[in-house]
Coordinates of C-alpha atoms and ligand atoms in Angstrom, one line a residue:
M1 CA 11.9 19.2 -12.3
R2 CA 9.3 21.8 -13.1
S3 CA 8.8 24.8 -10.9
F4 CA 6.1 24.7 -8.2
T5 CA 4.8 26.8 -5.3
Y6 CA 4.8 25.5 -1.7
E7 CA 2.9 26.2 1.5
R8 CA 2.8 24.6 4.9
A9 CA -0.7 23.7 6.0
T10 CA -1.9 24.9 9.4
S11 CA -4.8 22.5 10.0
A12 CA -6.1 19.3 8.4
A13 CA -9.4 20.9 7.2
D14 CA -7.5 23.9 5.8
A15 CA -5.1 21.5 4.0
A16 CA -8.0 19.7 2.4
A17 CA -9.8 22.9 1.4
R18 CA -6.6 24.4 0.0
A19 CA -5.9 21.2 -2.0
A20 CA -9.4 21.1 -3.5
G21 CA -9.3 24.8 -4.4
T22 CA -5.9 24.9 -6.0
P23 CA -5.7 23.2 -9.4
G24 CA -2.7 20.8 -9.6
A25 CA -2.0 20.8 -5.8
R26 CA -0.6 17.7 -4.1
F27 CA 0.0 17.0 -0.4
I28 CA 3.6 16.2 0.5
A29 CA 4.5 14.1 3.6
G30 CA 7.9 12.3 3.7
G31 CA 8.4 13.1 0.0
T32 CA 10.1 9.7 -0.7
N33 CA 7.8 8.8 -3.5
L34 CA 6.4 12.2 -4.7
L35 CA 9.8 13.9 -5.1
D36 CA 11.1 11.0 -7.2
L37 CA 8.1 11.2 -9.4
M38 CA 8.5 15.0 -9.8
K39 CA 12.1 14.7 -10.7
L40 CA 11.2 12.3 -13.5
E41 CA 8.3 14.5 -14.5
I42 CA 5.8 11.7 -14.0
E43 CA 3.9 13.9 -11.6
T44 CA 4.1 17.7 -12.2
P45 CA 2.1 19.4 -9.4
G46 CA 2.0 23.1 -9.6
H47 CA 1.6 23.5 -5.8
L48 CA 2.7 21.4 -2.8
I49 CA 0.9 21.5 0.5
D50 CA 3.2 20.3 3.3
V51 CA 1.2 18.3 5.9
N52 CA 4.2 17.5 8.2
R53 CA 3.3 20.0 10.9
L54 CA -0.4 19.1 11.5
G55 CA 0.3 17.1 14.7
L56 CA -0.8 13.9 13.0
D57 CA 2.2 12.0 14.3
R58 CA 0.8 10.2 17.3
I59 CA -0.2 6.6 18.0
E60 CA -3.1 6.5 20.4
A61 CA -5.2 3.8 22.1
T62 CA -8.9 3.8 21.1
D63 CA -11.9 3.2 23.3
D64 CA -12.6 -0.1 21.5
G65 CA -9.2 -1.5 22.4
G66 CA -7.5 -0.7 19.1
L67 CA -5.0 1.9 17.9
R68 CA -5.3 5.1 16.0
I69 CA -2.2 5.8 14.0
G70 CA -1.7 9.4 12.8
A71 CA -1.2 9.9 9.1
L72 CA 2.2 11.4 9.7
V73 CA 3.6 8.6 11.9
R74 CA 6.9 7.6 10.3
N75 CA 7.2 3.9 9.2
T76 CA 10.2 3.5 11.6
D77 CA 8.2 4.8 14.6
L78 CA 5.2 2.6 13.8
A79 CA 7.2 -0.5 13.4
A80 CA 9.0 0.1 16.7
D81 CA 6.0 1.0 18.8
E82 CA 5.7 -1.4 21.7
R83 CA 1.9 -1.9 21.3
V84 CA 2.3 -2.6 17.6
R85 CA 5.1 -5.0 18.2
R86 CA 3.2 -6.9 20.9
D87 CA -0.4 -6.9 19.4
Y88 CA 0.1 -6.3 15.7
G89 CA 3.4 -8.0 15.0
L90 CA 2.3 -8.6 11.4
L91 CA 2.3 -4.8 10.8
S92 CA 5.6 -4.3 12.4
R93 CA 7.2 -7.0 10.4
A94 CA 5.7 -5.8 7.1
L95 CA 7.0 -2.3 7.7
M96 CA 10.5 -3.6 8.5
A97 CA 10.5 -5.6 5.2
G98 CA 10.0 -2.4 3.2
A99 CA 12.5 0.0 1.7
S100 CA 15.6 0.8 3.9
G101 CA 16.1 2.3 7.3
Q102 CA 16.8 5.7 5.9
L103 CA 13.6 5.7 3.8
R104 CA 11.5 4.3 6.7
N105 CA 12.6 7.2 8.8
K106 CA 11.0 9.7 6.4
A107 CA 8.1 7.6 4.9
T108 CA 4.7 8.2 6.6
T109 CA 1.7 6.0 7.1
A110 CA -0.5 8.0 4.7
G111 CA 2.3 8.3 2.1
N112 CA 2.9 4.6 2.2
L113 CA -0.8 3.9 1.4
M114 CA -0.8 6.4 -1.4
Q115 CA 2.6 5.4 -3.0
R116 CA 2.4 4.7 -6.7
T117 CA 3.1 1.6 -8.6
R118 CA 6.6 0.4 -9.5
C119 CA 5.7 -0.8 -13.0
P120 CA 8.8 0.0 -15.1
Y121 CA 6.8 1.5 -17.9
F122 CA 5.1 3.9 -15.5
Y123 CA 8.5 5.3 -14.8
D124 CA 9.6 5.4 -18.5
T125 CA 8.0 8.5 -20.0
S126 CA 9.0 7.4 -23.5
Q127 CA 6.5 4.5 -23.3
P128 CA 2.7 4.4 -23.4
C129 CA 1.1 3.9 -20.0
N130 CA -2.6 4.3 -19.2
K131 CA -1.9 5.1 -15.6
R132 CA 0.5 7.9 -16.3
K133 CA -1.3 9.2 -19.5
P134 CA -4.9 7.9 -19.7
G135 CA -5.8 6.4 -23.1
S136 CA -2.2 6.0 -24.2
G137 CA -2.1 2.2 -23.9
C138 CA -0.4 -0.3 -21.6
S139 CA 3.2 -1.2 -22.5
A140 CA 3.4 -3.9 -19.9
I141 CA 0.7 -6.3 -21.1
D142 CA 2.7 -7.3 -24.2
G143 CA 6.0 -6.2 -22.6
F144 CA 8.1 -7.3 -19.7
S145 CA 5.7 -8.1 -16.9
R146 CA 7.6 -10.3 -14.5
Q147 CA 6.9 -8.1 -11.5
L148 CA 3.3 -7.2 -12.4
G149 CA -0.2 -8.3 -11.3
V150 CA -2.0 -11.6 -11.9
V151 CA -5.4 -10.9 -10.2
G152 CA -7.7 -7.8 -10.1
V153 CA -6.0 -6.6 -13.3
S154 CA -7.7 -5.3 -16.4
D155 CA -7.1 -4.9 -20.2
A156 CA -6.0 -1.3 -19.4
C157 CA -3.4 -2.0 -16.6
I158 CA -1.8 -4.9 -14.8
A159 CA 0.3 -2.9 -12.3
T160 CA 0.6 -4.0 -8.6
H161 CA 0.4 -1.9 -5.5
P162 CA 3.9 -1.9 -4.0
S163 CA 3.2 -1.3 -0.3
D164 CA 4.1 -3.9 2.3
M165 CA 2.4 -2.0 5.1
A166 CA -0.9 -2.0 3.4
V167 CA -1.0 -5.8 3.0
A168 CA -0.7 -6.2 6.8
M169 CA -3.3 -3.5 7.4
R170 CA -5.7 -5.4 5.0
A171 CA -5.3 -8.6 7.1
L172 CA -5.9 -6.5 10.2
D173 CA -9.1 -4.9 8.8
A174 CA -7.8 -1.3 9.3
E175 CA -9.9 1.7 8.5
V176 CA -8.6 4.9 6.8
E177 CA -9.8 8.2 8.5
T178 CA -10.0 11.2 6.3
V179 CA -11.1 14.8 6.3
K180 CA -12.8 16.3 3.2
P181 CA -12.6 19.8 1.9
D182 CA -15.9 20.7 3.5
G183 CA -14.5 19.8 6.9
T184 CA -16.5 16.5 7.3
S185 CA -14.6 13.3 8.0
R186 CA -15.2 9.7 7.2
A187 CA -13.7 6.2 7.8
I188 CA -13.0 4.0 4.8
P189 CA -12.4 0.3 5.3
I190 CA -9.0 -0.5 3.8
A191 CA -10.7 -3.2 1.7
D192 CA -12.5 -0.4 -0.2
F193 CA -9.7 2.2 -0.2
H194 CA -7.7 1.2 -3.3
R195 CA -9.6 0.8 -6.5
L196 CA -9.1 -1.9 -9.2
P197 CA -8.0 -0.4 -12.5
G198 CA -10.9 -1.2 -14.8
E199 CA -10.9 1.4 -17.6
T200 CA -9.4 4.1 -15.3
P201 CA -6.1 2.9 -13.8
H202 CA -5.0 6.5 -13.1
V203 CA -7.8 6.6 -10.4
E204 CA -6.2 4.6 -7.7
T205 CA -8.2 5.3 -4.5
V206 CA -11.7 6.3 -3.5
L207 CA -10.4 9.6 -2.1
E208 CA -12.2 12.7 -3.4
A209 CA -10.3 15.7 -4.7
G210 CA -8.5 17.4 -1.8
E211 CA -9.5 14.7 0.7
L212 CA -6.7 14.3 3.3
I213 CA -5.8 11.1 5.2
T214 CA -5.6 12.0 8.9
A215 CA -5.2 8.5 10.5
V216 CA -5.4 4.7 10.2
R217 CA -7.4 2.9 12.8
L218 CA -6.7 -0.7 13.8
P219 CA -9.4 -2.7 15.6
A220 CA -8.7 -4.5 18.8
P221 CA -6.0 -7.2 18.5
V222 CA -7.1 -10.5 17.0
G223 CA -4.5 -12.7 18.7
G224 CA -3.0 -15.6 16.8
R225 CA 0.5 -16.0 15.3
H226 CA 1.5 -13.1 13.1
I227 CA 3.7 -13.8 10.1
Y228 CA 4.8 -11.6 7.2
R229 CA 6.8 -13.4 4.5
K230 CA 8.2 -11.4 1.6
V231 CA 9.7 -13.1 -1.5
R232 CA 11.8 -10.8 -3.6
D233 CA 14.8 -10.8 -6.0
R234 CA 17.2 -9.3 -3.4
A235 CA 17.2 -9.9 0.4
S236 CA 16.7 -6.2 1.1
Y237 CA 15.8 -3.0 -0.7
A238 CA 13.5 -4.7 -3.2
F239 CA 9.7 -4.8 -3.7
A240 CA 7.8 -8.0 -3.2
L241 CA 7.3 -10.5 -6.0
V242 CA 4.9 -12.1 -3.6
S243 CA 4.3 -11.4 0.1
V244 CA 1.9 -13.1 2.5
A245 CA 0.6 -11.4 5.6
A246 CA -1.1 -14.0 7.9
V247 CA -2.7 -14.3 11.3
V248 CA -2.9 -18.0 12.2
H249 CA -4.7 -19.4 15.2
P250 CA -3.8 -22.7 16.9
D251 CA -6.8 -24.5 15.3
G252 CA -5.5 -23.6 11.8
T253 CA -8.1 -20.9 11.1
G254 CA -6.9 -17.4 10.3
R255 CA -6.6 -14.5 7.9
V256 CA -4.4 -14.0 4.9
A257 CA -3.6 -11.0 2.6
V258 CA -1.2 -11.2 -0.3
G259 CA 1.0 -8.5 -1.8
G260 CA 2.8 -8.2 -5.1
I261 CA 0.1 -9.8 -7.2
A262 CA -2.7 -7.2 -7.5
P263 CA -3.4 -3.5 -7.8
K264 CA -4.4 -3.5 -4.1
P265 CA -3.6 -5.6 -1.1
W266 CA -5.3 -8.9 -2.0
R267 CA -7.5 -10.6 0.5
V268 CA -10.4 -13.1 -0.3
E269 CA -12.3 -13.9 2.9
A270 CA -13.8 -17.0 1.4
A271 CA -10.3 -18.4 0.8
E272 CA -9.6 -18.2 4.5
R273 CA -12.2 -20.9 5.2
E274 CA -9.9 -23.2 3.2
L275 CA -6.9 -22.5 5.4
P276 CA -7.3 -25.5 7.7
R277 CA -7.3 -27.7 4.5
G278 CA -3.9 -26.2 3.6
A279 CA -2.1 -23.9 1.2
N280 CA -3.3 -25.7 -2.0
S281 CA -7.0 -25.1 -1.4
A282 CA -6.6 -21.6 0.1
S283 CA -4.4 -20.3 -2.7
A284 CA -6.7 -21.8 -5.4
A285 CA -9.6 -19.7 -3.8
L286 CA -7.3 -16.6 -3.4
L287 CA -6.3 -16.7 -7.1
A288 CA -9.7 -17.5 -8.7
G289 CA -10.0 -15.6 -11.9
A290 CA -6.3 -15.0 -12.2
R291 CA -5.0 -13.6 -15.5
P292 CA -1.3 -14.1 -15.5
T293 CA 1.0 -13.2 -18.4
E294 CA 3.7 -15.6 -19.7
H295 CA 6.3 -13.7 -17.7
N296 CA 4.5 -13.7 -14.3
A297 CA 2.6 -17.0 -14.3
F298 CA 5.2 -18.3 -11.9
K299 CA 3.5 -16.1 -9.2
L300 CA 0.6 -18.5 -9.0
T301 CA 2.9 -21.3 -7.8
L302 CA 4.9 -18.8 -5.7
V303 CA 1.8 -17.7 -3.8
E304 CA 0.9 -21.3 -3.0
R305 CA 4.5 -22.1 -1.9
T306 CA 4.8 -19.0 0.2
L307 CA 1.5 -19.6 1.9
A308 CA 2.6 -23.2 2.6
A309 CA 5.8 -22.0 4.2
V310 CA 3.8 -19.5 6.3
L311 CA 1.4 -22.2 7.5
E312 CA 4.3 -24.5 8.3
E313 CA 6.0 -21.7 10.3
A314 CA 2.8 -21.1 12.2
R315 CA 2.6 -24.8 13.2
S316 CA 6.2 -24.9 14.3
Ligands
LIG401 C1 14.3 3.0 -3.1 C2 13.0 2.7 -2.5 C3 12.6 1.5 -2.1 C4 11.4 1.3 -1.5 N1 11.0 0.0 -1.1 C5 9.8 -0.2 -0.5 C6 9.4 -1.5 -0.1 O1 10.1 -2.5 -0.2 N2 8.1 -1.6 0.4 C7 7.3 -0.6 0.5 O2 6.1 -0.8 1.0 N3 7.6 0.6 0.1 C8 8.8 0.9 -0.4 N4 9.2 2.1 -0.8 C9 8.2 3.2 -0.9 C10 8.1 4.0 0.4 O3 7.6 3.2 1.4 C11 7.2 5.1 0.0 O4 7.9 6.0 -0.8 C12 6.7 5.9 1.3 O5 6.0 5.1 2.1 C13 5.9 7.1 0.9 O6 5.6 7.8 2.0 P1 5.9 9.4 2.1 O7 5.4 9.9 3.3 O8 7.4 9.7 1.7 O9 5.0 9.9 0.9 P2 5.2 11.1 -0.1 O10 6.2 10.8 -1.1 O11 5.2 12.4 0.6 O12 3.7 11.1 -0.8 C14 3.3 10.0 -1.6 C15 1.8 10.3 -2.0 O13 1.0 10.3 -0.9 C16 0.2 11.5 -0.9 N5 0.0 11.8 0.5 C17 0.9 12.0 1.5 N6 0.3 12.2 2.7 C18 -1.0 12.2 2.4 C19 -2.2 12.4 3.2 N7 -2.1 12.6 4.5 N8 -3.4 12.3 2.7 C20 -3.5 12.1 1.3 N9 -2.5 11.9 0.5 C21 -1.2 12.0 1.0 C22 1.1 12.5 -1.6 O14 0.3 13.6 -2.2 C23 1.7 11.6 -2.7 O15 0.8 11.5 -3.8 C24 10.5 2.3 -1.4 C25 10.8 3.6 -1.8 C26 12.1 3.8 -2.4 C27 12.4 5.2 -2.8
LIG402 S1 0.6 -2.0 -16.2 FE1 -0.4 0.0 -15.7 S2 1.3 1.2 -14.9 FE2 2.2 -0.4 -16.2 S3 2.4 0.3 -18.3 FE3 0.4 -0.7 -18.1 S4 -1.0 1.0 -17.6 FE4 1.1 1.7 -17.1

């Protein structure tokens, strides 16, 4: 690991201003992703800004009947919150499907949204990777791509976003609250938060330099049956091959977001109109324009079958 300097931020606006004004600075929250990347020298920040003591660790009711989740709320605490379990069961289940108890105790809401891909070539510094080193090429496209993306991908990168939590938040229409280095704040719909790779796969979100996530807002509860189904190679401690986050109402309408198949949580609102007709129609609309490789084409069938199982569970 390369040497770096460290400071503890005293306010959110100060953290953002310091990050923007210090070349090579990164925020550190739980550290469960960033420290691994630093040890492997995939990320080499010269300065860390610790945001753990900014008081952003509360879950509060909002005036519109929703919840405001502080950026530093730990995954364990969010999953266990009584209001989340009752009204946003999808989110609680998605969180519990991720990582391990020990990791969830450290991992934060913001860090989870910002975690980087698990593409094996991104982690192998002896291989070209456009995301790690822009312009170097993509080893995965003609390499081993079983776990990688089938939709939203580009000729430069086919990596997936690994978060379970973000898939549930996409189905729930969450908004990401931030503060910028000039002290102004904004709310970014989660649909727009993660970028598709295009020619610049190293630019993963719409955050500006130094912009700090302060919270995630959930709108008022939408009712319905909440199901999160994650298909993976091992029963625990593994990232999704495919995951489906669904809210299904008794009349068969609902919402669906899919993980494990794209560079961002994948939701196609038009596909939801097909839900009452069944998984076949809905998954065809969800996967329109898919560009699978020979190794991961099985994900197209897996999405349809996982969605069929979710709809069956919702009816039962
Ligand atoms: C073995 C293992 C298995 C895992 N399995 C799963 C899994 O199955 N499903 C899953 O979803 N996840 C899984 N994870 C990932 C885990 O959920 C993430 O590592 C964790 O959520 C990251 O949160 P953190 O607070 O530790 O982030 P950190 O490591 O502290 O930071 C991650 C990134 O977020 C940035 N950041 C942190 N806070 C802010 C902020 N407030 N504003 C802007 N940027 C910020 C940091 O600068 C950094 O770039 C696994 C991780 C490990 C190590
Ligand atoms: S898929 Fe993306 S992350 Fe993986 S090697 Fe290609 S450019 Fe790198």
